[in-house]
Coordinates of C-alpha atoms in Angstrom, one line a residue:
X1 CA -5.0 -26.5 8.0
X2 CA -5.4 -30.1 8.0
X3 CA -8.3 -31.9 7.8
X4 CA -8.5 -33.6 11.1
X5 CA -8.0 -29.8 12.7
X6 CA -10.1 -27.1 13.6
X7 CA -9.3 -23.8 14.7
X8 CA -8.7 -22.9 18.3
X9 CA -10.9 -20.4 20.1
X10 CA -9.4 -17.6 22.2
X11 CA -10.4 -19.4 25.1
X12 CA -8.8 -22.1 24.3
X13 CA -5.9 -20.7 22.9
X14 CA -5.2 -18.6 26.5
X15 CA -6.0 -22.1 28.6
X16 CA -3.6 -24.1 27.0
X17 CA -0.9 -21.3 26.4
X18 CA -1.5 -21.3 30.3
X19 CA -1.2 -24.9 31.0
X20 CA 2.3 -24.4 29.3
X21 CA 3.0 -22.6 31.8
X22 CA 1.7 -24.2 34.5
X23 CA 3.9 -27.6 33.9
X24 CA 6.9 -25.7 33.5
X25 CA 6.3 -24.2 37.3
X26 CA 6.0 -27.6 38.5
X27 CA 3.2 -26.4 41.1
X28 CA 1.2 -29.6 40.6
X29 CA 0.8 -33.0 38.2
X30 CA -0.9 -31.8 35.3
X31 CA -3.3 -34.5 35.9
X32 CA -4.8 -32.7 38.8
X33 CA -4.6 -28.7 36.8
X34 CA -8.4 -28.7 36.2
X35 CA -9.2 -27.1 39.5
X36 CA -6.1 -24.3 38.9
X37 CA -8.0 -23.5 35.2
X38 CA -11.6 -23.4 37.1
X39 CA -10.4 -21.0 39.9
X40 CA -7.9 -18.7 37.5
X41 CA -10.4 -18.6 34.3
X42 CA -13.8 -18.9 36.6
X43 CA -15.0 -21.9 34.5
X44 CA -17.0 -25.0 36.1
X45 CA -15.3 -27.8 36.9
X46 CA -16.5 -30.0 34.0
X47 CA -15.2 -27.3 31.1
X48 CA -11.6 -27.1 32.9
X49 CA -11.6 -31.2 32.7
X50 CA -12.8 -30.8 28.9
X51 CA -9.7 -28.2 28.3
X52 CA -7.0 -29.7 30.2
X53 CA -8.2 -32.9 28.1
X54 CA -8.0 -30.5 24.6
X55 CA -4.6 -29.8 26.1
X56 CA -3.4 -33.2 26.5
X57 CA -4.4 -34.4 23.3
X58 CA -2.6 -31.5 21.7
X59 CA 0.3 -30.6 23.7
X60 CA 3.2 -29.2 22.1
X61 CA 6.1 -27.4 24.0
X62 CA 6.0 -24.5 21.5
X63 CA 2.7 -24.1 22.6
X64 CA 1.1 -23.4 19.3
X65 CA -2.5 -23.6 19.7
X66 CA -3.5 -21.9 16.6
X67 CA -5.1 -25.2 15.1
X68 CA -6.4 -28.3 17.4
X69 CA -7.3 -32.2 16.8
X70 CA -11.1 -32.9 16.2
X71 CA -12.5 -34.7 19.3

């Protein structure tokens, strides 16, 4: 692991992996996917903005969220 990463929690891990797959259905701009996380994981509004931002920072198309960037 580098030293600028942490590990991912399994929350985090099943958001992003889910994110994935929410720009590949083309349902909406990934800008606007908070709302979709906070209605299909039941999180508040504020920590679906903080994950879609986790998965912005470390999108990957492989979607390997095993390690993630410091914030």
């Amino acid at each position: 692991m580098e030293e600028n990463t942490r590990p991912a929690t399994d929350q985090e891990r099943e958001v992003l992996g889910y994110l994935n797959e929410l720009r590949l259905s083309g349902i909406t701009n990934m800008f606007g996917a908070a709302p979709f996380i906070e209605a299909d994981f039941g999180l508040t509004l504020q920590e679906s903005r903080r994950l879609l931002k986790l998965w912005m920072e470390n999108f990957n198309e492989e979607g390997n969220y095993e390690n993630l960037l410091k914030s």
